[in-house]
PDB file of C-alpha atoms in Angstrom:
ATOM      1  CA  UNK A   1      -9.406  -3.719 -21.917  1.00  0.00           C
ATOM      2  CA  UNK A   2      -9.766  -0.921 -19.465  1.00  0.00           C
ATOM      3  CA  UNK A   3      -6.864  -1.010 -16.955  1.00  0.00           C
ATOM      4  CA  UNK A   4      -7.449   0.553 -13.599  1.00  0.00           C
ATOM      5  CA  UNK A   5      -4.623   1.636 -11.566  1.00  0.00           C
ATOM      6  CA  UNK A   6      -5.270   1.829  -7.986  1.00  0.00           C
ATOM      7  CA  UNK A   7      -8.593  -0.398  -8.023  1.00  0.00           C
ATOM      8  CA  UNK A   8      -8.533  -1.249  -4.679  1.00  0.00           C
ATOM      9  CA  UNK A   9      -8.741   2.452  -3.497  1.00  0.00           C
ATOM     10  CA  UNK A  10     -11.593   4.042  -2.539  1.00  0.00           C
ATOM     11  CA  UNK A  11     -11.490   5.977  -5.991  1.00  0.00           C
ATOM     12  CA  UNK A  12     -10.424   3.133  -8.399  1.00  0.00           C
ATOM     13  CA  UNK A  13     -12.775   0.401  -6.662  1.00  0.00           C
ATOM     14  CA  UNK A  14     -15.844   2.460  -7.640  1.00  0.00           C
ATOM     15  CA  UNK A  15     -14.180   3.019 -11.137  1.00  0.00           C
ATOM     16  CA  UNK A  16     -13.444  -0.657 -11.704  1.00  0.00           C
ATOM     17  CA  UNK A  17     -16.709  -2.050 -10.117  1.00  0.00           C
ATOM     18  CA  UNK A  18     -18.450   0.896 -12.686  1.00  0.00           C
ATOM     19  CA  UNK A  19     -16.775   0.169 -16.146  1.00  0.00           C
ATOM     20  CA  UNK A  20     -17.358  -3.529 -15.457  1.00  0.00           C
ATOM     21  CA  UNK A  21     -20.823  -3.714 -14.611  1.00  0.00           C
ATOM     22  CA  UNK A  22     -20.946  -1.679 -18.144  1.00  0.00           C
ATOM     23  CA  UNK A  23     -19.990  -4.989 -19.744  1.00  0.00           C
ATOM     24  CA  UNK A  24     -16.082  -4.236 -19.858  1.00  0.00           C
ATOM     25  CA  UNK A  25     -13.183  -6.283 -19.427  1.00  0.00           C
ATOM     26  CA  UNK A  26     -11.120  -4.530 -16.579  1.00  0.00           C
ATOM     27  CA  UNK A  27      -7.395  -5.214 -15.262  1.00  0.00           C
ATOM     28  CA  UNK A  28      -7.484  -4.217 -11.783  1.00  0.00           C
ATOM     29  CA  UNK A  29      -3.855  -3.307 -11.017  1.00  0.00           C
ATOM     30  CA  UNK A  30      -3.122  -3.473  -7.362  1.00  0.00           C
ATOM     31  CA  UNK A  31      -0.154  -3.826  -5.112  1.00  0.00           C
ATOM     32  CA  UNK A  32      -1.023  -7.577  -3.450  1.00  0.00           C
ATOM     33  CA  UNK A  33      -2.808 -10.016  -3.510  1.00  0.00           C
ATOM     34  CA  UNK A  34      -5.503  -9.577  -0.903  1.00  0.00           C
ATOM     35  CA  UNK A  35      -6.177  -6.343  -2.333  1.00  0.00           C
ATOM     36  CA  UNK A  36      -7.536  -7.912  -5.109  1.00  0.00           C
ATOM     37  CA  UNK A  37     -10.173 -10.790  -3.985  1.00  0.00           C
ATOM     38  CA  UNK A  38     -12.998  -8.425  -4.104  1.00  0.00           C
ATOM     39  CA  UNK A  39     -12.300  -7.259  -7.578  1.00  0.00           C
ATOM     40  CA  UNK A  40     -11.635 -10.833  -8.686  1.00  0.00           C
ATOM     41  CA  UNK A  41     -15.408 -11.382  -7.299  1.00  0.00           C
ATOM     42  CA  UNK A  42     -16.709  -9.002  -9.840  1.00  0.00           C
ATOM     43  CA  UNK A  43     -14.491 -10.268 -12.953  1.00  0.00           C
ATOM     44  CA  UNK A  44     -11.605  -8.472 -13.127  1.00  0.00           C
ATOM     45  CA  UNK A  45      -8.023  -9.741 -14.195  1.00  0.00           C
ATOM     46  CA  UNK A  46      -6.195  -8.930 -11.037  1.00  0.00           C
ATOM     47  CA  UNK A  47      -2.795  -8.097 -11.560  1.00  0.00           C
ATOM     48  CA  UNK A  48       0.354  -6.973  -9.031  1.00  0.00           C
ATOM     49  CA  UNK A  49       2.459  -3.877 -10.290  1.00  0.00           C
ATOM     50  CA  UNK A  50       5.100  -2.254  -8.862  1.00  0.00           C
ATOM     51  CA  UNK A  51       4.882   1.987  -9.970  1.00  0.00           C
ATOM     52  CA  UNK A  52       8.279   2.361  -9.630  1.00  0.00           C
ATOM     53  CA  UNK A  53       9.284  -0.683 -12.095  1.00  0.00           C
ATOM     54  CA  UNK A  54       9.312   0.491 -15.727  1.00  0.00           C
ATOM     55  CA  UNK A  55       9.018  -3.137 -17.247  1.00  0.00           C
ATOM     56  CA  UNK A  56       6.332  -3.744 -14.804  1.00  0.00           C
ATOM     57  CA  UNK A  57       3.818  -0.886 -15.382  1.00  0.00           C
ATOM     58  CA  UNK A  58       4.629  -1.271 -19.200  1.00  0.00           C
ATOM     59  CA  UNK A  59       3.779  -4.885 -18.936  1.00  0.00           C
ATOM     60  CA  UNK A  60       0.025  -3.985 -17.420  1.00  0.00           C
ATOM     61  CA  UNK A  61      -0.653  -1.406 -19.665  1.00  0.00           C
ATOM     62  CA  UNK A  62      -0.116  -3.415 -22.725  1.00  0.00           C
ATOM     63  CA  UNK A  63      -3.414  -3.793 -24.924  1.00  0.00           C
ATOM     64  CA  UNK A  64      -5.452  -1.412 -22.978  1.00  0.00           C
ATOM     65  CA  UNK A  65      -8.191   0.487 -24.844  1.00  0.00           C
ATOM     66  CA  UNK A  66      -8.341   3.119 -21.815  1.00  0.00           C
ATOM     67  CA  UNK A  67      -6.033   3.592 -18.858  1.00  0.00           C
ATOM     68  CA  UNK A  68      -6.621   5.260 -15.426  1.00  0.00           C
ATOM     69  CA  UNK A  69      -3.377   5.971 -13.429  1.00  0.00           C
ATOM     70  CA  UNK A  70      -2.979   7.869 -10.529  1.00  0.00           C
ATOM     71  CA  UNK A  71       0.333   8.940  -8.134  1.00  0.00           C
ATOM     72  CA  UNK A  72      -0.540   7.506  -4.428  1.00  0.00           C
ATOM     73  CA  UNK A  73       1.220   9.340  -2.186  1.00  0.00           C
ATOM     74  CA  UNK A  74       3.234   6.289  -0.466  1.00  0.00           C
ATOM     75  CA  UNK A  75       2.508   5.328   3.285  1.00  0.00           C
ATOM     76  CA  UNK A  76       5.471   5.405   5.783  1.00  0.00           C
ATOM     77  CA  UNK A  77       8.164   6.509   3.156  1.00  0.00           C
ATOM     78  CA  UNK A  78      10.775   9.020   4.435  1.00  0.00           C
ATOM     79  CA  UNK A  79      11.141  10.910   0.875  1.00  0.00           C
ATOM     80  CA  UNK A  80       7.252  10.659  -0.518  1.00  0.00           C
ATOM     81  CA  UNK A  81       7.864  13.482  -2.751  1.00  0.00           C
ATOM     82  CA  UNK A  82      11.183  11.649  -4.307  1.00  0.00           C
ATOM     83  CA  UNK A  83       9.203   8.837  -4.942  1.00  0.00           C
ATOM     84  CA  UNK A  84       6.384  10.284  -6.428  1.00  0.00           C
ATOM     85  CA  UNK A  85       8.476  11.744  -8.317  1.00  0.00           C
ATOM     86  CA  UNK A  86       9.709   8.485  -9.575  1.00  0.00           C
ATOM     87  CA  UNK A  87       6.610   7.055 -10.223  1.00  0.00           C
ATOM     88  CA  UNK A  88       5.414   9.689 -12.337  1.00  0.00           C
ATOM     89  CA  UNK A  89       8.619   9.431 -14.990  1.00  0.00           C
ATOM     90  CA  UNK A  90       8.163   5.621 -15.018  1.00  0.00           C
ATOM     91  CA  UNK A  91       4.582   6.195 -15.571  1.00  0.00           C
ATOM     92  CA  UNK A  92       5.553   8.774 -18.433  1.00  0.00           C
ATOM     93  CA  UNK A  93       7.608   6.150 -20.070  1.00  0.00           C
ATOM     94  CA  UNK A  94       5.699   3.441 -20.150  1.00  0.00           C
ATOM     95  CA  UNK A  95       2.781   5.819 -21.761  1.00  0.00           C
ATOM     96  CA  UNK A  96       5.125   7.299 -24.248  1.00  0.00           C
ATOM     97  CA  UNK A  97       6.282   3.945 -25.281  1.00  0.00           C
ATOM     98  CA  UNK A  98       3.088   2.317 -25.730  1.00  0.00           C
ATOM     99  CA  UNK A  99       0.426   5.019 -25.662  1.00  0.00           C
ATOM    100  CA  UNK A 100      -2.794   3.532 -25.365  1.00  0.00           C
ATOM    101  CA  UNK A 101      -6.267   4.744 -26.731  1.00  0.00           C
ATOM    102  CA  UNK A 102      -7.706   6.593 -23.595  1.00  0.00           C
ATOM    103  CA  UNK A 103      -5.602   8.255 -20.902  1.00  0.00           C
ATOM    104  CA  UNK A 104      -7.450   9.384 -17.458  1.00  0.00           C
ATOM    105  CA  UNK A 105      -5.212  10.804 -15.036  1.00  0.00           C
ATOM    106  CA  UNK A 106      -6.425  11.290 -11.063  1.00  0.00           C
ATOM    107  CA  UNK A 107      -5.178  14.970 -10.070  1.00  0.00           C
ATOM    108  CA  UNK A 108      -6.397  17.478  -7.694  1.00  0.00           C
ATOM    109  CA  UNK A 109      -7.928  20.965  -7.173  1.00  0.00           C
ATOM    110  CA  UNK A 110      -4.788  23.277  -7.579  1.00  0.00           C
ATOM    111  CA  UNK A 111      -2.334  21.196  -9.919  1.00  0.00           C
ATOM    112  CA  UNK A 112      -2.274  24.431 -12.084  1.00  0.00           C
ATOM    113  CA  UNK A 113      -0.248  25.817  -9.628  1.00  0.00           C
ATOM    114  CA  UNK A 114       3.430  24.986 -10.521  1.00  0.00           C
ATOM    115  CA  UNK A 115       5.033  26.567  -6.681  1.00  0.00           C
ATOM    116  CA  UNK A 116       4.000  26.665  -2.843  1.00  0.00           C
ATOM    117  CA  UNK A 117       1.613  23.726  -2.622  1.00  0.00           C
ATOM    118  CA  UNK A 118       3.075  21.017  -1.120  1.00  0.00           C
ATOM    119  CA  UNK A 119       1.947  17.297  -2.131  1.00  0.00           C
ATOM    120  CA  UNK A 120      -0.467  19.126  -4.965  1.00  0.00           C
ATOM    121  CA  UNK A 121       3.072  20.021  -6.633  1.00  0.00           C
ATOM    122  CA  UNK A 122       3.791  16.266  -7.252  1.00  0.00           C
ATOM    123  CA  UNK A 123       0.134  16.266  -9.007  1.00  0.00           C
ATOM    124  CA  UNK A 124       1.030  19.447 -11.416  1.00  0.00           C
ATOM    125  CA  UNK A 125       4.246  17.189 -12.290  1.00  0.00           C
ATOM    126  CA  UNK A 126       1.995  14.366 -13.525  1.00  0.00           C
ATOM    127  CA  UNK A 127       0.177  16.405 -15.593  1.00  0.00           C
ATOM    128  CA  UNK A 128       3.246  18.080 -16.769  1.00  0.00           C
ATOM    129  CA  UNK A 129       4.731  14.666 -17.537  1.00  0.00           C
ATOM    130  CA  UNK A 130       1.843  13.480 -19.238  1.00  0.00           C
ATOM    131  CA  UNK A 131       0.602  16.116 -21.375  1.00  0.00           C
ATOM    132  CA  UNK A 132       3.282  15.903 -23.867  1.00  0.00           C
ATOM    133  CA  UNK A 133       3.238  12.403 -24.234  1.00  0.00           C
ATOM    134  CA  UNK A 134      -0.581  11.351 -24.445  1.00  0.00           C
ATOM    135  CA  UNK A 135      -2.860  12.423 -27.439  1.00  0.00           C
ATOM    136  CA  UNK A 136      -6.422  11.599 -25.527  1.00  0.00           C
ATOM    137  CA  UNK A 137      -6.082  12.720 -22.125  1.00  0.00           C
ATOM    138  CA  UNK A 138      -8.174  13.593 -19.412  1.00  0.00           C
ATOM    139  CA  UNK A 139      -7.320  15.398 -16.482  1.00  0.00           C
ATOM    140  CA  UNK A 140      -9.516  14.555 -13.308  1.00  0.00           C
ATOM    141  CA  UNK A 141      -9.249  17.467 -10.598  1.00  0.00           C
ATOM    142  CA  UNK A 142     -10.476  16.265  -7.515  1.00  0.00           C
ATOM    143  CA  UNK A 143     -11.498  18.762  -4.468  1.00  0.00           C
ATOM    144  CA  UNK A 144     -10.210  17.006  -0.961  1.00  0.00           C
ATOM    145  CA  UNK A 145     -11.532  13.654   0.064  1.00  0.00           C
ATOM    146  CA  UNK A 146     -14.377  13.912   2.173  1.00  0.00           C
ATOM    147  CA  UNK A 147     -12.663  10.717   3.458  1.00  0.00           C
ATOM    148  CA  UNK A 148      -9.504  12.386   4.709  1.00  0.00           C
ATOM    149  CA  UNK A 149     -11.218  12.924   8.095  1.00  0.00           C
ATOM    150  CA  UNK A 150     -10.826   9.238   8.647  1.00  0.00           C
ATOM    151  CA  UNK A 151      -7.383  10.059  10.056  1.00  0.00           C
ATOM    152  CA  UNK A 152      -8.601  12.506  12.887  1.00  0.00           C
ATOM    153  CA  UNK A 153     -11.748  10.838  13.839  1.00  0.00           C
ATOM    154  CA  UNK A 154     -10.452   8.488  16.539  1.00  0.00           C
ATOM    155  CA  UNK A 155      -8.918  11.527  18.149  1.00  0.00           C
ATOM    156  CA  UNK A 156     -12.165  13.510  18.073  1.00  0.00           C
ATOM    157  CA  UNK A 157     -13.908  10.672  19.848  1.00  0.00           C
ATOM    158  CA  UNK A 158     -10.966  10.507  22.380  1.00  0.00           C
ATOM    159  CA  UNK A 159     -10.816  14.362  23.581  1.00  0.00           C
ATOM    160  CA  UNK A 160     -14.275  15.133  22.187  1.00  0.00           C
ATOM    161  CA  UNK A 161     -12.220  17.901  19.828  1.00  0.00           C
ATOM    162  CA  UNK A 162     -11.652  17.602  15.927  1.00  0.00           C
ATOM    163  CA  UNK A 163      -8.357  19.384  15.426  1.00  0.00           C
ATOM    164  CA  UNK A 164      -8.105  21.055  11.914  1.00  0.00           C
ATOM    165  CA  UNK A 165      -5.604  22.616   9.766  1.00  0.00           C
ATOM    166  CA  UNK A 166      -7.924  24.500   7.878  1.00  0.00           C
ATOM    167  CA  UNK A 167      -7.972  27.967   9.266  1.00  0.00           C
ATOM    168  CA  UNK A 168     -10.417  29.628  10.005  1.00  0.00           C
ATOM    169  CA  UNK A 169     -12.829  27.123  11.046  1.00  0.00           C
ATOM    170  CA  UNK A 170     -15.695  29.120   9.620  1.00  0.00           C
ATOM    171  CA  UNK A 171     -14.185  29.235   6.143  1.00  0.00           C
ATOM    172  CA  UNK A 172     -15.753  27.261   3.697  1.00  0.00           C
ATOM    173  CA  UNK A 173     -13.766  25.022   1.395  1.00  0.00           C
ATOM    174  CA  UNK A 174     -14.031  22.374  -1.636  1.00  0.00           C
ATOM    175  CA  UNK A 175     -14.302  18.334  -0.496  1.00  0.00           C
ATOM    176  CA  UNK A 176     -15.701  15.510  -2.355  1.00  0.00           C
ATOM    177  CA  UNK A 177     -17.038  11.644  -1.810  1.00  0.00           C
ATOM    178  CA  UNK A 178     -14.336   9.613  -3.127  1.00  0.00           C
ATOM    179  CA  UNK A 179     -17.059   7.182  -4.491  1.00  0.00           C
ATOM    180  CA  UNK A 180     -18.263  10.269  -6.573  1.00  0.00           C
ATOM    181  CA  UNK A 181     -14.817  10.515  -8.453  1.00  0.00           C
ATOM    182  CA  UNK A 182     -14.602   7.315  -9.036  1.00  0.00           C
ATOM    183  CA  UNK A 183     -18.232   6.958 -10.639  1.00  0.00           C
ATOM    184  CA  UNK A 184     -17.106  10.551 -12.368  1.00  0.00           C
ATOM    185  CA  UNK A 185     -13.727   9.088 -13.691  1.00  0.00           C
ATOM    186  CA  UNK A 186     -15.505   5.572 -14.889  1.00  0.00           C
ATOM    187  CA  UNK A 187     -17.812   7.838 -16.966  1.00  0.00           C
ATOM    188  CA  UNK A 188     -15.199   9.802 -18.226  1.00  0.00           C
ATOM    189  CA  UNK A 189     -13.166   6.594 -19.466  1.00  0.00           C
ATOM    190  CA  UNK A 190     -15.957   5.213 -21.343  1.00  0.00           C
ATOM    191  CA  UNK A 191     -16.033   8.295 -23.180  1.00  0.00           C
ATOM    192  CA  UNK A 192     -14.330   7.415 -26.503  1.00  0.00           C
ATOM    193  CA  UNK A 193     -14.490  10.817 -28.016  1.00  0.00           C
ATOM    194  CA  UNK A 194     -11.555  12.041 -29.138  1.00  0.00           C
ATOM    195  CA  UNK A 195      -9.783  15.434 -28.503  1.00  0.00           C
ATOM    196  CA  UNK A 196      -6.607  16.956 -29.544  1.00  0.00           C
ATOM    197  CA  UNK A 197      -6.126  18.770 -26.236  1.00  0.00           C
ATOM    198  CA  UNK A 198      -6.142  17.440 -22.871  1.00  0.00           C
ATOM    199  CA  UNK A 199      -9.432  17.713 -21.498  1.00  0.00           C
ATOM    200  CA  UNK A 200      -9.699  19.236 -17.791  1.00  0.00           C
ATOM    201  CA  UNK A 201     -13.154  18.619 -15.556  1.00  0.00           C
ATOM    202  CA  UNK A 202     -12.722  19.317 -11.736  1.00  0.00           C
ATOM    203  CA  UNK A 203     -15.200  17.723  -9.255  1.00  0.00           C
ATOM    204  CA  UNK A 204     -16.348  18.556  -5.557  1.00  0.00           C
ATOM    205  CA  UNK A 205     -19.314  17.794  -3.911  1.00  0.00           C
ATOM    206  CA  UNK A 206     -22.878  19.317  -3.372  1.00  0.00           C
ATOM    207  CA  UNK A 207     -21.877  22.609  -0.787  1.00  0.00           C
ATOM    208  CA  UNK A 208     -18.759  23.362   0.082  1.00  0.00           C
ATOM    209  CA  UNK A 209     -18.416  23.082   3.887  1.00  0.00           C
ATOM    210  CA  UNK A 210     -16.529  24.054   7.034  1.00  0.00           C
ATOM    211  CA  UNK A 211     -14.268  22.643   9.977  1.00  0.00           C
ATOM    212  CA  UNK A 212     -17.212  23.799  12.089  1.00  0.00           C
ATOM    213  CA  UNK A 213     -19.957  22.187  10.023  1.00  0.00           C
ATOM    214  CA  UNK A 214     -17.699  18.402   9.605  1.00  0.00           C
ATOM    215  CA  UNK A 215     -17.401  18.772  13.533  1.00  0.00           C
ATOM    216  CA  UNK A 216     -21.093  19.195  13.640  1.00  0.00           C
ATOM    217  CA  UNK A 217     -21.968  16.205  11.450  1.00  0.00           C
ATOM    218  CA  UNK A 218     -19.605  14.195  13.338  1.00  0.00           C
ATOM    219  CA  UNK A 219     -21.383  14.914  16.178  1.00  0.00           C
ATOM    220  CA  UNK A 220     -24.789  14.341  14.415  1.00  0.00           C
ATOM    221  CA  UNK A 221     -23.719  10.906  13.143  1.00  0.00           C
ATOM    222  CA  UNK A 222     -22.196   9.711  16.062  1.00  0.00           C
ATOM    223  CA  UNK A 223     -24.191  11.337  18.944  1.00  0.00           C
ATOM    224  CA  UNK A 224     -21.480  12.823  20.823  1.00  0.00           C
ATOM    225  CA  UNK A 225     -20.554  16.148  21.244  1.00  0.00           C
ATOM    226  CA  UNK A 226     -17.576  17.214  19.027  1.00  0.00           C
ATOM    227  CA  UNK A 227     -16.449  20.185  18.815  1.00  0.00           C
ATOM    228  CA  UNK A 228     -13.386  22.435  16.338  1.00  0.00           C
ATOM    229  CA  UNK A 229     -10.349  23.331  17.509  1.00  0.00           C
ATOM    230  CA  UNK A 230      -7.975  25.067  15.044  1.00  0.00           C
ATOM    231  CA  UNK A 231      -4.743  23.351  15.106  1.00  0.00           C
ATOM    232  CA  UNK A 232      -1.941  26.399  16.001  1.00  0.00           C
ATOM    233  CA  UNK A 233       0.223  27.127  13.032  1.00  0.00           C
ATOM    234  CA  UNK A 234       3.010  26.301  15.287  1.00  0.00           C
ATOM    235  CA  UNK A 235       1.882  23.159  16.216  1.00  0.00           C
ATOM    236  CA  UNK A 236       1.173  21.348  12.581  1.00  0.00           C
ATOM    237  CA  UNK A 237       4.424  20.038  12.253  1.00  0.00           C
ATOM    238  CA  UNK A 238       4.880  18.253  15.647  1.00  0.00           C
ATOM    239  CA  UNK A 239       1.226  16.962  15.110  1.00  0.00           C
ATOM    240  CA  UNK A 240       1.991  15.502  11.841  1.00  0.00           C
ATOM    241  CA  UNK A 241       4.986  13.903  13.356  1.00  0.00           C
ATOM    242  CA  UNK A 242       3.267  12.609  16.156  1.00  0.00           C
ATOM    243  CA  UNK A 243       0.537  11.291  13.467  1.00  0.00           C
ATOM    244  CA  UNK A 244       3.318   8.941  12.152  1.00  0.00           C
ATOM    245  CA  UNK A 245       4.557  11.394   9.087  1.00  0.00           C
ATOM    246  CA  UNK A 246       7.924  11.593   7.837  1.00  0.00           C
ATOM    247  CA  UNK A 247       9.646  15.183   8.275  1.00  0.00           C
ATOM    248  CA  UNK A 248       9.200  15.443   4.571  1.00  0.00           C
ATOM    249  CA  UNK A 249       5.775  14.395   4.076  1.00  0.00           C
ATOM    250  CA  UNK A 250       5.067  16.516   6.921  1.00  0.00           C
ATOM    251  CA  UNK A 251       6.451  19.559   5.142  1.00  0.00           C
ATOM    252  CA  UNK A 252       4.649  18.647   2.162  1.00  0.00           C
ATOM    253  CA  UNK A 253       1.367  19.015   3.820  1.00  0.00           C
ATOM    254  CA  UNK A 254       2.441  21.984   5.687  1.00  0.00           C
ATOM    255  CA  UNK A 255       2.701  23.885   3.086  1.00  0.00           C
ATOM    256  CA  UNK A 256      -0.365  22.613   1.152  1.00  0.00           C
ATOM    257  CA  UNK A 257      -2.350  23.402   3.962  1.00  0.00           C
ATOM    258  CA  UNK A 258      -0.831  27.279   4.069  1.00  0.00           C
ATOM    259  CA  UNK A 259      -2.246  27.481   0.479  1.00  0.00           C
ATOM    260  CA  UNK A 260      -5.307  26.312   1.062  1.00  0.00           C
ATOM    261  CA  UNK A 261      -6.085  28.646   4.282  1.00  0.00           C
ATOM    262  CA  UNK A 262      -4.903  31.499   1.588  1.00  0.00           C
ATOM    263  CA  UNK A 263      -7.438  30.654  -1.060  1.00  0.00           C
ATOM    264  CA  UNK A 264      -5.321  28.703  -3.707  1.00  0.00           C
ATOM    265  CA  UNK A 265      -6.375  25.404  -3.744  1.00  0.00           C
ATOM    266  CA  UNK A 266      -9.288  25.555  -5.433  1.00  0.00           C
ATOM    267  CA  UNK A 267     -11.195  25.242  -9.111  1.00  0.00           C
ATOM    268  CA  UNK A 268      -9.091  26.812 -11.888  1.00  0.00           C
ATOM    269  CA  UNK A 269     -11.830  29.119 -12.721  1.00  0.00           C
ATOM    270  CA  UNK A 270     -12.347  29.578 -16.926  1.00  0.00           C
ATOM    271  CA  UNK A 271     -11.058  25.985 -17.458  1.00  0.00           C
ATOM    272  CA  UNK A 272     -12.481  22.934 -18.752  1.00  0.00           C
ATOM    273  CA  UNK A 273     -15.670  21.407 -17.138  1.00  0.00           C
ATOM    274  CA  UNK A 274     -17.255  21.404 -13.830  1.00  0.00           C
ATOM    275  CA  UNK A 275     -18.869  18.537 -12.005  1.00  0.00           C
ATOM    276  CA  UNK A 276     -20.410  17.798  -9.178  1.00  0.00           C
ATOM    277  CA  UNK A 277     -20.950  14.647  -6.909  1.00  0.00           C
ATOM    278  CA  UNK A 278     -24.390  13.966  -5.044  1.00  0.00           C
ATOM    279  CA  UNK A 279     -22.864  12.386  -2.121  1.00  0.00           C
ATOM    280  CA  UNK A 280     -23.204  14.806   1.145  1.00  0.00           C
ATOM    281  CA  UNK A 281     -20.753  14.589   3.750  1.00  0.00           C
ATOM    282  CA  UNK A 282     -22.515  13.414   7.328  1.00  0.00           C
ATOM    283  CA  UNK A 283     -23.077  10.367   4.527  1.00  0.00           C
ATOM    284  CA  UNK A 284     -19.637   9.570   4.240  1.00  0.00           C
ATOM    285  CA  UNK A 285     -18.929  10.499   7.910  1.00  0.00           C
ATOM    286  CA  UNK A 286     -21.247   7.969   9.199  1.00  0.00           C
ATOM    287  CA  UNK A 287     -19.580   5.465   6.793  1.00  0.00           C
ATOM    288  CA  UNK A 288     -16.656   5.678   8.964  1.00  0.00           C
ATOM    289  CA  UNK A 289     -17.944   5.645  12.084  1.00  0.00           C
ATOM    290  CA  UNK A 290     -16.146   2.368  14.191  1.00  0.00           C
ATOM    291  CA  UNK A 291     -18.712   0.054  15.267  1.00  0.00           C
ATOM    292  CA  UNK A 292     -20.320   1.330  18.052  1.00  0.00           C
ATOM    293  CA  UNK A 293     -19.625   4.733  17.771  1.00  0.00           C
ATOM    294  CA  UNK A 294     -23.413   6.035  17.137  1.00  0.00           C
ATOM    295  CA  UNK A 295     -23.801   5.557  20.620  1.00  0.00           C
ATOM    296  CA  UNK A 296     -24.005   8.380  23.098  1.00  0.00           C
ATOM    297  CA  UNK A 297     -21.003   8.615  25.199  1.00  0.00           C
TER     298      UNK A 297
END
């Protein structure tokens, strides 16, 4: 039994809809019910978890030959990084208790870094938390979601500006297809080699890419003319409130967004493997597109 944490996501979707179609019996975990009809369509067990119940993330994982868990970062909570926090020792717990075969944990590009990276901090705590406690695990580094530009598109096709945090817009940075991670991290799971260390492989995508060159694409996909605008430093915080953040996930991505503009967030260079997805962005972009937006305005 592989059992997928986060299968409806964009990540764990691909993951679950990957090890099944290899002939595997998958328990999807999600967080209700209607999250779960299209995985039920494809022969999962669907089950409901809560990851801040002990007895209830101990009660999915029971059995499992592999486990994939993750540490969402929870939408419209006032302290995300306290529970996060929580999640992670409950997730701990549960694995210490009844440590399964496989362990695949979802991190991202900087989790190395144990200071001054906002949400990515929360991910070096899960590996922290896990490492001591799970004989065959993997560690998935993820560069940024290609996806994550979701969020600012409907303002880009309202003003005709994409507003970005990364400074400057000319600088080049990591980003990946979430559906590339997920086909990465189903691969990695049905790996049953064993290792006595935890084994570390960080994926982006095909080029690394600009603010300039996603406005570009944007504007390619959709047939509109988008331009960059770099989002004053000043400015982030009141934009991130205005975007519906709390002030402390707002903070959180304030100062993961400082460390990225400095260079930090990146590959830990020397350690483990490298991948690297085939999915190019303007792809994804035009996935998300609302209907109707490839028209010229």
């Amino acid at each position: 039994m592989f059992v997928i944490f986060g299968a409806s996501g964009k990540v764990g979707r691909v993951t679950a809809a990957t090890v099944r179609n290899a002939g595997h019996a998958v328990r999807a975990v999600v967080r209700n019910d209607a999250q779960g009809e299209r995985l039920a369509r494809i022969g999962c067990e669907v089950v409901l978890a809560d990851l801040t119940n002990p007895a209830s993330v101990a009660k999915v994982i029971d059995g499992a030959q592999a486990v994939q868990i993750l540490c969402p970062v929870p939408n419209g909570d006032a302290q995300p990084e306290s529970t996060m926090r929580h999640m992670i020792d409950v997730a701990a717990i549960a694995l210490r208790a009844n440590p399964p075969p496989r362990v695949l944990a979802l991190s991202d590009y900087g989790a190395e870094l144990d200071r001054g990276t906002g949400i990515t901090l929360l991910f070096h705590a899960l590996e922290s938390q896990l490492q001591p406690v799970v004989q065959n695990l993997t560690l998935l580094r993820a560069a940024e979601h290609m996806q994550n530009w979701a969020r600012v598109i409907p303002v880009a096709f309202a003003t005709g500006v994409l507003p970005s945090l990364h400074h400057p817009l000319n600088k080049r940075f990591p980003t990946v297809a979430a559906q590339d991670v997920g086909q990465l991290a189903a691969e990695l799971l049905l790996d049953d080699s064993h290792g006595s260390v935890p084994r570390v492989v960080s994926i982006e995508g095909p080029r690394r890419v600009s603010a300039l060159e996603v406005a570009r694409a944007l504007s390619d996909a959709s047939r509109r003319e988008i331009s960059a605008r770099e989002v004053p430093r000043s400015e982030w915080t009141s934009t991130l409130l205005r975007a519906g953040l709390s002030a402390n996930h707002a903070d959180l991505i304030t100062e993961l967004c400082d460390a990225h503009n400095a260079g930090r967030i990146d590959v830990e260079e020397g350690i483990g493997e490298r991948r690297f997805g085939t999915t190019e962005l303007p792809e994804v972009l035009a996935s998300m597109l609302p209907d109707g937006a490839a028209v010229a305005g």
